[in-house]
Coordinates of C-alpha atoms (C1' of nucleotides) in Angstrom, one line a residue:
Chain A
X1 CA -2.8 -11.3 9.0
X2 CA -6.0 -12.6 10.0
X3 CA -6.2 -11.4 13.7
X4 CA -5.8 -8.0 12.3
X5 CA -8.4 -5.4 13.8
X6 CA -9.4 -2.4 11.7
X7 CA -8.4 0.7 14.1
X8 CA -12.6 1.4 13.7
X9 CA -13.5 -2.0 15.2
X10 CA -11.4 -1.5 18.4
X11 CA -13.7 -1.5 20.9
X12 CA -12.9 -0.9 24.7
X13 CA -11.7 -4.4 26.8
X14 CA -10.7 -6.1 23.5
X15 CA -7.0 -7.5 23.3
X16 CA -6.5 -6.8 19.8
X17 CA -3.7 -6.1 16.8
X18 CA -3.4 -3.2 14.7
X19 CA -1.3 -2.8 11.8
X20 CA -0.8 0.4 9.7
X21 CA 1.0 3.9 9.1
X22 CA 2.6 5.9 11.7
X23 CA 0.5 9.2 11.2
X24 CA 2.3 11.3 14.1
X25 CA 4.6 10.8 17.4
X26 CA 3.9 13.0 20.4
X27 CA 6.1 12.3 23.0
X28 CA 5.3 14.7 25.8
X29 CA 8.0 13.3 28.3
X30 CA 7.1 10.7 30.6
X31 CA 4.2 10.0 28.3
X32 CA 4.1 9.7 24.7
X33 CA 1.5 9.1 21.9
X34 CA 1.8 7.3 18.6
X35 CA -1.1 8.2 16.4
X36 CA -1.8 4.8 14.4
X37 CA -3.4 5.1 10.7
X38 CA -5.3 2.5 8.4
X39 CA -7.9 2.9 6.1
X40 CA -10.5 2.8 8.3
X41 CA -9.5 5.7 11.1
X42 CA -6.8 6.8 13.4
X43 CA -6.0 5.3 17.3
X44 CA -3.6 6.3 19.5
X45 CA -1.4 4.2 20.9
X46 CA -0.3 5.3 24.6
X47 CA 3.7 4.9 26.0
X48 CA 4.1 5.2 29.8
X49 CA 7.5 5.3 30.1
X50 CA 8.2 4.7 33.6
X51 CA 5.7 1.7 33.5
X52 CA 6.5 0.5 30.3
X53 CA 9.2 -2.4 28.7
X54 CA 12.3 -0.1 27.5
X55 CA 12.5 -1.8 24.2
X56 CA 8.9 -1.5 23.5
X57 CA 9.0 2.1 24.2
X58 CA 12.4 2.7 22.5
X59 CA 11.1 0.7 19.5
X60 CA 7.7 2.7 19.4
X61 CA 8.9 6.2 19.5
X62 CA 12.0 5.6 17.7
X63 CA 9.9 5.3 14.2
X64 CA 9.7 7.3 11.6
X65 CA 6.4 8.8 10.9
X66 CA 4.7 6.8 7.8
X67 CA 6.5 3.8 8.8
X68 CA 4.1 0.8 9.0
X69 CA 3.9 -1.1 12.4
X70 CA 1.6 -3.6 14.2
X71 CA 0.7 -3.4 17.4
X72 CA -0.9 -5.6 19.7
X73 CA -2.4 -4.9 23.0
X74 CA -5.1 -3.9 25.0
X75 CA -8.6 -1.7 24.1
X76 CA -9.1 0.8 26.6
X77 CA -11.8 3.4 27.0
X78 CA -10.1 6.8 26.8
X79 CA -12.1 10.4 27.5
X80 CA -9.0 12.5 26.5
X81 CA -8.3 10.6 23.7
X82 CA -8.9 11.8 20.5
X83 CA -11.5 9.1 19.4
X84 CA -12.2 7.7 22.8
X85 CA -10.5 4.7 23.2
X86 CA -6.5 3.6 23.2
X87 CA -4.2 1.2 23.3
X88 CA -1.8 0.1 25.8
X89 CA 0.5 -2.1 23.9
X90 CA 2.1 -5.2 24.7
X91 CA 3.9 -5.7 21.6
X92 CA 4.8 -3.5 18.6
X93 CA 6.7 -4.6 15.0
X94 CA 8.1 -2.7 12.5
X95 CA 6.7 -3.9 9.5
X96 CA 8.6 -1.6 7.2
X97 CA 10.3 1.5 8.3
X98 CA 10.1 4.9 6.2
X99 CA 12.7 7.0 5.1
X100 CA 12.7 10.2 7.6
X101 CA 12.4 12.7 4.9
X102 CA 9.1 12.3 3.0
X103 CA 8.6 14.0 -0.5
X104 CA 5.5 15.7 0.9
X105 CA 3.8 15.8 4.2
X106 CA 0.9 13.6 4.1
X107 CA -0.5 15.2 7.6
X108 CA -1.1 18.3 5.2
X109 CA 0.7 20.5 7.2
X110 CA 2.3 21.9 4.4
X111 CA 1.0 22.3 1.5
X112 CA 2.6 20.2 -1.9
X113 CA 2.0 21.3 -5.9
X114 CA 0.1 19.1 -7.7
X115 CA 2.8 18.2 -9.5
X116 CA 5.2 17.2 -6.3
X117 CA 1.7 15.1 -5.8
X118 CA 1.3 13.5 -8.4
X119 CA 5.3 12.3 -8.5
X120 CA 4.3 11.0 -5.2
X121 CA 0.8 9.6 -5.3
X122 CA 1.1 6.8 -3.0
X123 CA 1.8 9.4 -0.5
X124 CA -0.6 11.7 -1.4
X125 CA -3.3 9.1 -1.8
X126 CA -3.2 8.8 2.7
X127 CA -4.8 12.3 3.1
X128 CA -8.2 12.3 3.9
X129 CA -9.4 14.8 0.8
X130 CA -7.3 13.1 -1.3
X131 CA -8.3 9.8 -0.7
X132 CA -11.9 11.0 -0.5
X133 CA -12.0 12.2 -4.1
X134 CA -10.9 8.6 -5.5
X135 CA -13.8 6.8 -3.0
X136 CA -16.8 9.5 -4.6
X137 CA -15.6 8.5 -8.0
X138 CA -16.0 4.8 -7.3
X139 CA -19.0 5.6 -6.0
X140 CA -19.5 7.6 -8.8
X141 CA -19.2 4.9 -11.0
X142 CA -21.1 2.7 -9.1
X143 CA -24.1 4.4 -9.2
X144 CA -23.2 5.2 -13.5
X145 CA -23.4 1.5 -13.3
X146 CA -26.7 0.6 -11.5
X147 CA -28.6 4.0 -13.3
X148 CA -27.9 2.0 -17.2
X149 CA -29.5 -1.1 -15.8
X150 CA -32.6 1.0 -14.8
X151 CA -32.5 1.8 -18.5
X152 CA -31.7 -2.0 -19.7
X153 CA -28.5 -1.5 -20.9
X154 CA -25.9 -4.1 -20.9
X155 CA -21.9 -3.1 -20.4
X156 CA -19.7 -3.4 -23.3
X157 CA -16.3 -3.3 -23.7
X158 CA -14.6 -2.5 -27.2
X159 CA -11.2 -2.4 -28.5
X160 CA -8.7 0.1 -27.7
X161 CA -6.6 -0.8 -30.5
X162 CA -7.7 0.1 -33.6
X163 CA -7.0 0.8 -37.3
X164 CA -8.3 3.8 -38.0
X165 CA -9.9 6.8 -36.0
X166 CA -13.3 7.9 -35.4
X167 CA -12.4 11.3 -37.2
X168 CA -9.3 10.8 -38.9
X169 CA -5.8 10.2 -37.9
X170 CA -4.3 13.5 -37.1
X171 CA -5.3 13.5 -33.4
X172 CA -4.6 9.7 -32.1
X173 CA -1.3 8.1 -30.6
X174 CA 0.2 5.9 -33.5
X175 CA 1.2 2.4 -32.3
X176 CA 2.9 -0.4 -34.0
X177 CA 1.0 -3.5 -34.2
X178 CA 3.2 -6.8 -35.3
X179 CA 4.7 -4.2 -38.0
X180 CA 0.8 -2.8 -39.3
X181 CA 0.7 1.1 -38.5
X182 CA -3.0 1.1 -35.7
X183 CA -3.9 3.6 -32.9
X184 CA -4.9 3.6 -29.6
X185 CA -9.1 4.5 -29.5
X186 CA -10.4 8.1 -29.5
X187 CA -13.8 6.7 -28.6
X188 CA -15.7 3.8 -28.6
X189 CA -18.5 5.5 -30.8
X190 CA -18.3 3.4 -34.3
X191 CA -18.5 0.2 -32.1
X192 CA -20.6 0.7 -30.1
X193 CA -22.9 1.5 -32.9
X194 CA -22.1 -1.4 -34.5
X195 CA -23.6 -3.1 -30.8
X196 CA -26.9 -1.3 -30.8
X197 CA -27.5 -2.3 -34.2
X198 CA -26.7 -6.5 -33.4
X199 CA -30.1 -6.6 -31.2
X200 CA -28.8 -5.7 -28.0
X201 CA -30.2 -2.5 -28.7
X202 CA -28.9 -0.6 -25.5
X203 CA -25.5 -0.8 -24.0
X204 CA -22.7 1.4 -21.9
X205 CA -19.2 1.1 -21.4
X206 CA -16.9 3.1 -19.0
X207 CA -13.4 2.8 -20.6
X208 CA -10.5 4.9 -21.8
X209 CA -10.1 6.8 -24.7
X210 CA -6.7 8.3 -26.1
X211 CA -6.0 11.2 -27.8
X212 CA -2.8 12.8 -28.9
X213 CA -3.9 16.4 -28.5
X214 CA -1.0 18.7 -27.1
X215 CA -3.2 20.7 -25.5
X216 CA -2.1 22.1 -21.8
X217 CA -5.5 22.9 -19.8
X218 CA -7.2 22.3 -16.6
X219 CA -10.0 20.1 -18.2
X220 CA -7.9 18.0 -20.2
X221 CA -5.9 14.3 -20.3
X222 CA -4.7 12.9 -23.2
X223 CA -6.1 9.3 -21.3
X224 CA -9.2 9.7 -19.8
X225 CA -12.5 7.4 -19.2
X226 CA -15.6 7.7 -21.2
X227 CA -18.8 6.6 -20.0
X228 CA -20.7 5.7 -23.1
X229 CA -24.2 5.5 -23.6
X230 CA -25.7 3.9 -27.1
X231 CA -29.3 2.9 -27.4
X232 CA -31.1 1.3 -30.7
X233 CA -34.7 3.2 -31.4
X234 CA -34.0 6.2 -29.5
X235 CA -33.8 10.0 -30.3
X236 CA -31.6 12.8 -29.3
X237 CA -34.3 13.7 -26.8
X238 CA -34.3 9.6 -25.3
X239 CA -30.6 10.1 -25.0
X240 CA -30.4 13.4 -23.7
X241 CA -32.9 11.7 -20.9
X242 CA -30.5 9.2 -19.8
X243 CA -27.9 11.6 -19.4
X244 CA -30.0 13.7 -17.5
X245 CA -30.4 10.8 -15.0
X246 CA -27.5 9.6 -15.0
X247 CA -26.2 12.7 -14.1
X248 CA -28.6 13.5 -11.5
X249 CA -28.2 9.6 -9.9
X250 CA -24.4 10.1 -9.3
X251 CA -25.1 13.2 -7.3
X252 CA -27.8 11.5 -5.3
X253 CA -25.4 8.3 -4.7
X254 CA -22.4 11.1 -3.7
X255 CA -24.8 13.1 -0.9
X256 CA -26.5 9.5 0.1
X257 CA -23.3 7.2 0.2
X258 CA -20.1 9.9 1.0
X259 CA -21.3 11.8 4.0
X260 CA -18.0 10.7 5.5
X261 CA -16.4 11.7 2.3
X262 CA -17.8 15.1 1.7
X263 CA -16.5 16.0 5.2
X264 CA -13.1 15.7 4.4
X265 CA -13.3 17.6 1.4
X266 CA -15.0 20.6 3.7
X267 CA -17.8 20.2 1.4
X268 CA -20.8 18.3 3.1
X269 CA -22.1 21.7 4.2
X270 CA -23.3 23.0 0.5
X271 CA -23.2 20.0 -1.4
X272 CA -26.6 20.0 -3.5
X273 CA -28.2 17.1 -5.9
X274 CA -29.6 19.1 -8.6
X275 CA -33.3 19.5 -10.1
X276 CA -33.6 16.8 -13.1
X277 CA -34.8 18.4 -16.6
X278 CA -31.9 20.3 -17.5
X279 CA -32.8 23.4 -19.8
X280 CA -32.6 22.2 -23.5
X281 CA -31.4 25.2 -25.2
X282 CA -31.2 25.4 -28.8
X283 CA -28.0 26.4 -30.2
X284 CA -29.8 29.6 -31.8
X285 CA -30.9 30.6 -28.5
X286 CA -27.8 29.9 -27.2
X287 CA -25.8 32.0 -29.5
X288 CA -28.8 34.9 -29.1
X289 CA -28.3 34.9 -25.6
X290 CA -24.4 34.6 -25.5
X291 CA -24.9 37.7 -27.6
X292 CA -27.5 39.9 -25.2
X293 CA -24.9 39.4 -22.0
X294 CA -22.5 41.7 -24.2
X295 CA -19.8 39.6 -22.7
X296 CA -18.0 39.3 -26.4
X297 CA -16.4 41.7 -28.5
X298 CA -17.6 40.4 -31.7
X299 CA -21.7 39.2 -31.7
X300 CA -21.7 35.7 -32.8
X301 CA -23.1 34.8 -35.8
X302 CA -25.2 31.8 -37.1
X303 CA -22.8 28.8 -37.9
X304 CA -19.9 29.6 -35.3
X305 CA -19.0 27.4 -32.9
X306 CA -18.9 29.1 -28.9
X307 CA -15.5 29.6 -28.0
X308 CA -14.8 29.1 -24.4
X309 CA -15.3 32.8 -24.2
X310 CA -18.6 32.4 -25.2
X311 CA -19.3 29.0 -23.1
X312 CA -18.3 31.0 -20.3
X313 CA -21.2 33.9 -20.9
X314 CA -23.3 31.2 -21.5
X315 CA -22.8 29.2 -18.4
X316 CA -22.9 32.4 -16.3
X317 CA -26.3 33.4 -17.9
X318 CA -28.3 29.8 -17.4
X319 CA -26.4 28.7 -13.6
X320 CA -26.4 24.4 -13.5
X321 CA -26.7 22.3 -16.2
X322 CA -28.1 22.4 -19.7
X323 CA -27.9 20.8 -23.0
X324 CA -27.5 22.6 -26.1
X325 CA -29.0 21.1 -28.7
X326 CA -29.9 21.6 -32.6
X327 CA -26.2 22.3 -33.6
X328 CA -25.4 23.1 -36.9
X329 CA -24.4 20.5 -39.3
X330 CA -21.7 21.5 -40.0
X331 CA -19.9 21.6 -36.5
X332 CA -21.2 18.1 -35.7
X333 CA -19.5 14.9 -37.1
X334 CA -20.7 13.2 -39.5
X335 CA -22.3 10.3 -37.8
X336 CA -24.4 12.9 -36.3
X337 CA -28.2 12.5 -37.7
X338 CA -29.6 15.9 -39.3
X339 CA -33.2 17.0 -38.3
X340 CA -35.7 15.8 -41.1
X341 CA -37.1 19.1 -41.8
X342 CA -33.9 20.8 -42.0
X343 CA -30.3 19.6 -43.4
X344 CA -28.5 22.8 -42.1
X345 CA -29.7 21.2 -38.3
X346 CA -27.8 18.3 -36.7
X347 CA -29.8 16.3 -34.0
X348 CA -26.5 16.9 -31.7
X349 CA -26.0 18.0 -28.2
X350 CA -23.7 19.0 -25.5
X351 CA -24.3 18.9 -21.6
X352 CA -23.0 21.6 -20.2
X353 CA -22.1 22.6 -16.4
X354 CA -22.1 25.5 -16.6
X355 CA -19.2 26.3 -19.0
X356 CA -17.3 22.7 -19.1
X357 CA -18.8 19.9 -21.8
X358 CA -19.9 17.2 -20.0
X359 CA -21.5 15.5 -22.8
X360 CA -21.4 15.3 -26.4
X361 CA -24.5 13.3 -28.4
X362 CA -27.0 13.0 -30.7
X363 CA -28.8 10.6 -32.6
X364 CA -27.0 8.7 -35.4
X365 CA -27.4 9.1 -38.9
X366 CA -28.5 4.9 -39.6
X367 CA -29.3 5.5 -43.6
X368 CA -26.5 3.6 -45.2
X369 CA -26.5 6.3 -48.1
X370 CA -26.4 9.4 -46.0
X371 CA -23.6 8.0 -43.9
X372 CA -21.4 7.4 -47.4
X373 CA -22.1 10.7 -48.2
X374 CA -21.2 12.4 -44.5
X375 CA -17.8 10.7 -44.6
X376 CA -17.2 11.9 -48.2
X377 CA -18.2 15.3 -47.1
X378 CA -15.8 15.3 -44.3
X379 CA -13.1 14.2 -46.8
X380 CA -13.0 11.0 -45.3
X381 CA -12.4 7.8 -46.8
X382 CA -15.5 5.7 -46.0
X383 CA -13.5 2.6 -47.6
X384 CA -11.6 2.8 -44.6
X385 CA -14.2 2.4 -42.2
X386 CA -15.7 -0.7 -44.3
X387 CA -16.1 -3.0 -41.1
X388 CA -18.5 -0.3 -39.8
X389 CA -20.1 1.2 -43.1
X390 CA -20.8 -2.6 -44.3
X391 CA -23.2 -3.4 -40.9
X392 CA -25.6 -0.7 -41.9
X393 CA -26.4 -2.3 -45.1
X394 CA -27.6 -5.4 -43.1
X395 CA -30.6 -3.6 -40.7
X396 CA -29.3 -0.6 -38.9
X397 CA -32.5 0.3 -36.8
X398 CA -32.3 4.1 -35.6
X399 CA -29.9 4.7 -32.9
X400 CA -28.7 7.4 -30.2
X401 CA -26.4 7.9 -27.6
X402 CA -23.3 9.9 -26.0
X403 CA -20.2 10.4 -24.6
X404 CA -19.7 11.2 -20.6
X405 CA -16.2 12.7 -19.3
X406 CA -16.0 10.5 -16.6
X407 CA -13.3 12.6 -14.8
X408 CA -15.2 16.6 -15.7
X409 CA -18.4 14.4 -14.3
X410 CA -16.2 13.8 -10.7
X411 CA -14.6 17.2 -11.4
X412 CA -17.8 19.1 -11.8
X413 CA -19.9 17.6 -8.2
X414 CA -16.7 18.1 -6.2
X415 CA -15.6 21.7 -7.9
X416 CA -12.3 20.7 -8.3
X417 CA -10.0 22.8 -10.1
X418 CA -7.5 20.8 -12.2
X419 CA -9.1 17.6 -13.9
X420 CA -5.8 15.8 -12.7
X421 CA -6.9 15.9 -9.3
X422 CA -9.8 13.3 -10.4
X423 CA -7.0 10.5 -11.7
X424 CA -4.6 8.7 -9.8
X425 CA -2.2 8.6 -12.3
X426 CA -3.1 11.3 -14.9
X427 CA -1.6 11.2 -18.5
X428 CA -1.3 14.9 -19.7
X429 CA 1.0 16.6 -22.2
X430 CA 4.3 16.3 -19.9
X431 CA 3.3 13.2 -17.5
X432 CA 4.1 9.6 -18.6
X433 CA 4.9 8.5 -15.4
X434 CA 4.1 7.4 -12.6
Chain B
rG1 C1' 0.1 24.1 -32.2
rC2 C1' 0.3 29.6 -30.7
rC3 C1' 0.8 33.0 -26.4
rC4 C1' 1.9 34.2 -21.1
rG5 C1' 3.9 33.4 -16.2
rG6 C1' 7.0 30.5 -12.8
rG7 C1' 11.4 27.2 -10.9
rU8 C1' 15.0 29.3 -3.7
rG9 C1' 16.7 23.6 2.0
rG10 C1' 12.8 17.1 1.9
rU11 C1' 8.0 20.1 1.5
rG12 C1' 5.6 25.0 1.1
rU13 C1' 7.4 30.0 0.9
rA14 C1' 10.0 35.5 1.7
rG15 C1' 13.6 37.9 -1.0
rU16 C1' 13.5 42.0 -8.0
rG17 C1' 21.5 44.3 -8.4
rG18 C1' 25.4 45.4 -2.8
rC19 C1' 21.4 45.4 3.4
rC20 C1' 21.8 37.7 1.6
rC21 C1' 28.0 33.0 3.5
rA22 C1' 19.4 34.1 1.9
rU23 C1' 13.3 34.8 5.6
rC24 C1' 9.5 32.1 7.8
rA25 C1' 6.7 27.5 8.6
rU26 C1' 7.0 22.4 8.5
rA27 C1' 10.0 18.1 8.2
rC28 C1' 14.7 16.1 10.0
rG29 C1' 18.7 15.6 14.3
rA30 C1' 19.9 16.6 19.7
rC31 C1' 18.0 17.9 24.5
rC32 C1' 13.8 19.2 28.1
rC33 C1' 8.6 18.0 29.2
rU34 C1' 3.3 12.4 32.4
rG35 C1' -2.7 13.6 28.6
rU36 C1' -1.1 15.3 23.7
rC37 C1' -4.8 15.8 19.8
rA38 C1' -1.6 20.9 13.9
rC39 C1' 1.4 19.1 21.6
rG40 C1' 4.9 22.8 23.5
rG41 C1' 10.1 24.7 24.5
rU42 C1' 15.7 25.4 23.5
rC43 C1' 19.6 24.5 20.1
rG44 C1' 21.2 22.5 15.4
rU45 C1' 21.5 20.4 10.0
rG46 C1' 19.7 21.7 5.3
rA47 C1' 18.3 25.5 -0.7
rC48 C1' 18.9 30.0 -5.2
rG49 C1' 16.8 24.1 -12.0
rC50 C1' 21.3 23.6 -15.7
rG51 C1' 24.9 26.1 -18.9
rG52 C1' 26.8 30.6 -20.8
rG53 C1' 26.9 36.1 -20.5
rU54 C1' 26.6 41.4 -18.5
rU55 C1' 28.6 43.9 -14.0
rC56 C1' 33.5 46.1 -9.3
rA57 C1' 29.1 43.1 -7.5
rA58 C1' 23.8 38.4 -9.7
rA59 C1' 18.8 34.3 -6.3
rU60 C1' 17.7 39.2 -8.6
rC61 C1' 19.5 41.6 -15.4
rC62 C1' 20.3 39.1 -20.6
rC63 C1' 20.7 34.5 -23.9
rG64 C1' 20.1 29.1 -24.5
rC65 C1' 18.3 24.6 -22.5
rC66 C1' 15.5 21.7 -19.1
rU67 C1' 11.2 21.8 -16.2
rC68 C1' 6.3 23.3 -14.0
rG69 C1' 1.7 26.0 -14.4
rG70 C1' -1.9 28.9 -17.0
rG71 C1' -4.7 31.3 -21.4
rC72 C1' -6.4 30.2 -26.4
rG73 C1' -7.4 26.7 -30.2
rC74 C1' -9.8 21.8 -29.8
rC75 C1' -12.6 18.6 -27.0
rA76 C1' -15.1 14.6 -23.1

RNA sequence: GCCCGGGUGGUGUAGUGGCCCAUCAUACGACCCUGUCACGGUCGUGACGCGGGUUCAAAUCCCGCCUCGGGCGCCA
């Protein structure tokens, strides 16, 4: 496979050999077409019939479309071709033929559900806004990656077994573990506590979380990936500014690195990298100005949480992004720091765009005596959580940090609808497989 | 978990009691065509999710099941 040429790098008076999919036949009579495919582009591949080897012609426009073939022959410079330059072939293999009637129609044609698409990723996966989605999130994640160095983090990775949950047990997948009852992870948050308080002070980690939730939505999975951010002697306010540019470097990576990308998804034209320093808005204000759009029946009262309802005024009022911050207590978990000054205040925040949670944070509540007395107020066991309550007792500096939805982060710059569309194999309520 | 709406050829759809042995597009098969680029043209193959019921008559109405999507709750 080493002579192969990439369709891209054919250039005019090579001899060269291409191998991929068969993206489309044209067969006009005496000449025909055979539009070649790889990851790089499209060439066509020209059939004179009269001028031509019989076999090679028969073999050539006898495949099936999606089939993959090599080809070898000659680079010519083409002005009625579609990109310029053909090829006149001298030889052409049938690597592996497809089956004539394809599950969807990956020219996009015709349109397919997402469900029929997701059945049949692998197919799916060779149009051009498909594929294009799955190339911004690497690039995504790339640029997630290289934005925590800036901040001298170091990646962690932490167990996604585990014996007990971040919240309690009612909302996690239940495994079997050589005969002991453990869980798959609903977050890395305890550990990677546990990691900012060991002297590494500032880390990330971009890995799955699990959670058994049977909810049926747009905006959620029941496996997703979390991008993690934990930092020893920050504040909520040093947190929420690494979000914010974290955030704002993975749109900047997306318009600087996926021009190509952007194109196929008919999007280059109004894609925008927005303005850094979100609005912080405090959830007081937030619940005020929910109020004043007169969107909700009911006004909302100090101490709810916002219903989506409510998110949805909210995002509609303030446009972009924004945090919310200054949460009550009471809706925050109980690693969540309170404000000094006032217990009724947590330090937590959300990230908003403009009514999906991006981001969930705060600063960390590091007192050993306070956090024995948040689980107890929860009505959790903190005896159960002894392999993270016990590190605090031996120097827990003050920490912060959050939690990123990797796929509503990829779902939010590209305006997809349906959070599936951001995973190739998406785990949801009804979908185990593929 | 609660609530709502769908399931028609391979794919995407039209059809809301008889006009339907079911529309259109695309795919697939055959034939014609020497510059297509969503190639074009002619002909053809191919479907009412499953089970039960109502009715002279069911894709269409009712019940159960399966399955897909959405809203809420909850969250990233």
């Amino acid at each position: 496979m080493e002579d192969r040429t990439y369709t891209a790098d054919a250039e005019p008076g090579d001899s060269v050999t291409v191998a991929g999919w068969v993206h489309e036949v044209r067969d006009l009579g005496g000449i025909a077409f055979l539009i070649l495919r790889d990851s790089t582009g499209k060439i066509q591949v020209k059939f004179e019939k009269d001028e031509m080897d019989d076999d090679l012609v028969e073999t050539g426009l006898g495949v099936h479309r999606e089939s993959v073939v090599s080809v070898s022959g000659d680079v010519e410079e083409e002005d009625r071709a579609p990109t310029g330059v053909e090829i006149v072939p001298q030889s052409l293999e049938v690597i592996s033929e497809a089956d004539p009637e394809l599950p969807l129609d990956p020219s996009g044609k015709v349109d397919a559900e997402l469900s029929t698409r997701l059945d049949n990723r692998t197919l799916d996966l060779r149009k051009d806004e498909v594929k294009a989605v799955f190339e911004i999130r690497a690039e995504i994640q790339r640029a997630v990656r290289e934005t925590f160095r800036t901040h001298d983090c170091t990646e962690i990775n932490t167990p996604k077994i585990v014996a007990t949950g971040t919240e309690g047990g009612t909302e996690l997948f239940p495994i079997t573990y050589f005969g002991e009852e453990a869980f798959m992870n609903q977050s890395p948050q305890l550990f990677k506590q546990l990691i900012a308080g060991s002297g590494v002070e500032r880390v990330f980690e971009i890995g799955p979380i699990f959670r058994a939730e049977e909810h049926n939505t747009p905006r959620h999975l029941n496996e997703a990936t979390s991008i993690d951010f934990e930092g020893a002697f920050c504040d909520h306010n040093d947190a929420m500014d690494v979000a914010e540019d974290v955030v704002v470097a993975a749109y900047e990576a997306v318009a600087e690195n996926c021009e190509e990308q952007l194109e196929a998804l008919d999007l280059a034209a109004e894609f925008e990298v927005p303005d850094a320093d979100f609005p912080r808005i405090s959830y007081e204000e937030a619940i005020e100005r929910v109020n004043a759009t007169g969107a909700l029946d009911e006004q909302l009262v100090w101490g709810d949480d916002l219903s989506t309802e409510a998110e949805k005024a909210l995002g509609d009022d303030v446009g972009g992004h924004y945090f919310v911050t200054d949460w009550p207590s009471e809706v925050k978990p109980f690693y969540i720091m309170d404000h000094e000054d006032d217990e009724q205040l947590s330090t937590g925040f959300d990230l908003m765009h403009p009514d999906l949670e991006l981001v969930s944070g705060g600063q960390r509540e590091h007192r050993y005596d306070q956090l024995i007395e948040g689980f107890e107020q929860q009505g959790l066991n903190p005896d159960e959580f002894e392999y993270y309550t016990k590190m605090f007792k031996y120097g827990m500096p003050p920490h912060a940090g959050w939690g990123m939805g990797a796929e509503r982060l990829v779902m939010t710059i590209l305006g997809l609808e349906n959070i599936r569309e951001a995973v190739l194999f998406p785990r949801d309520r009804q979908r185990l497989s593929p």
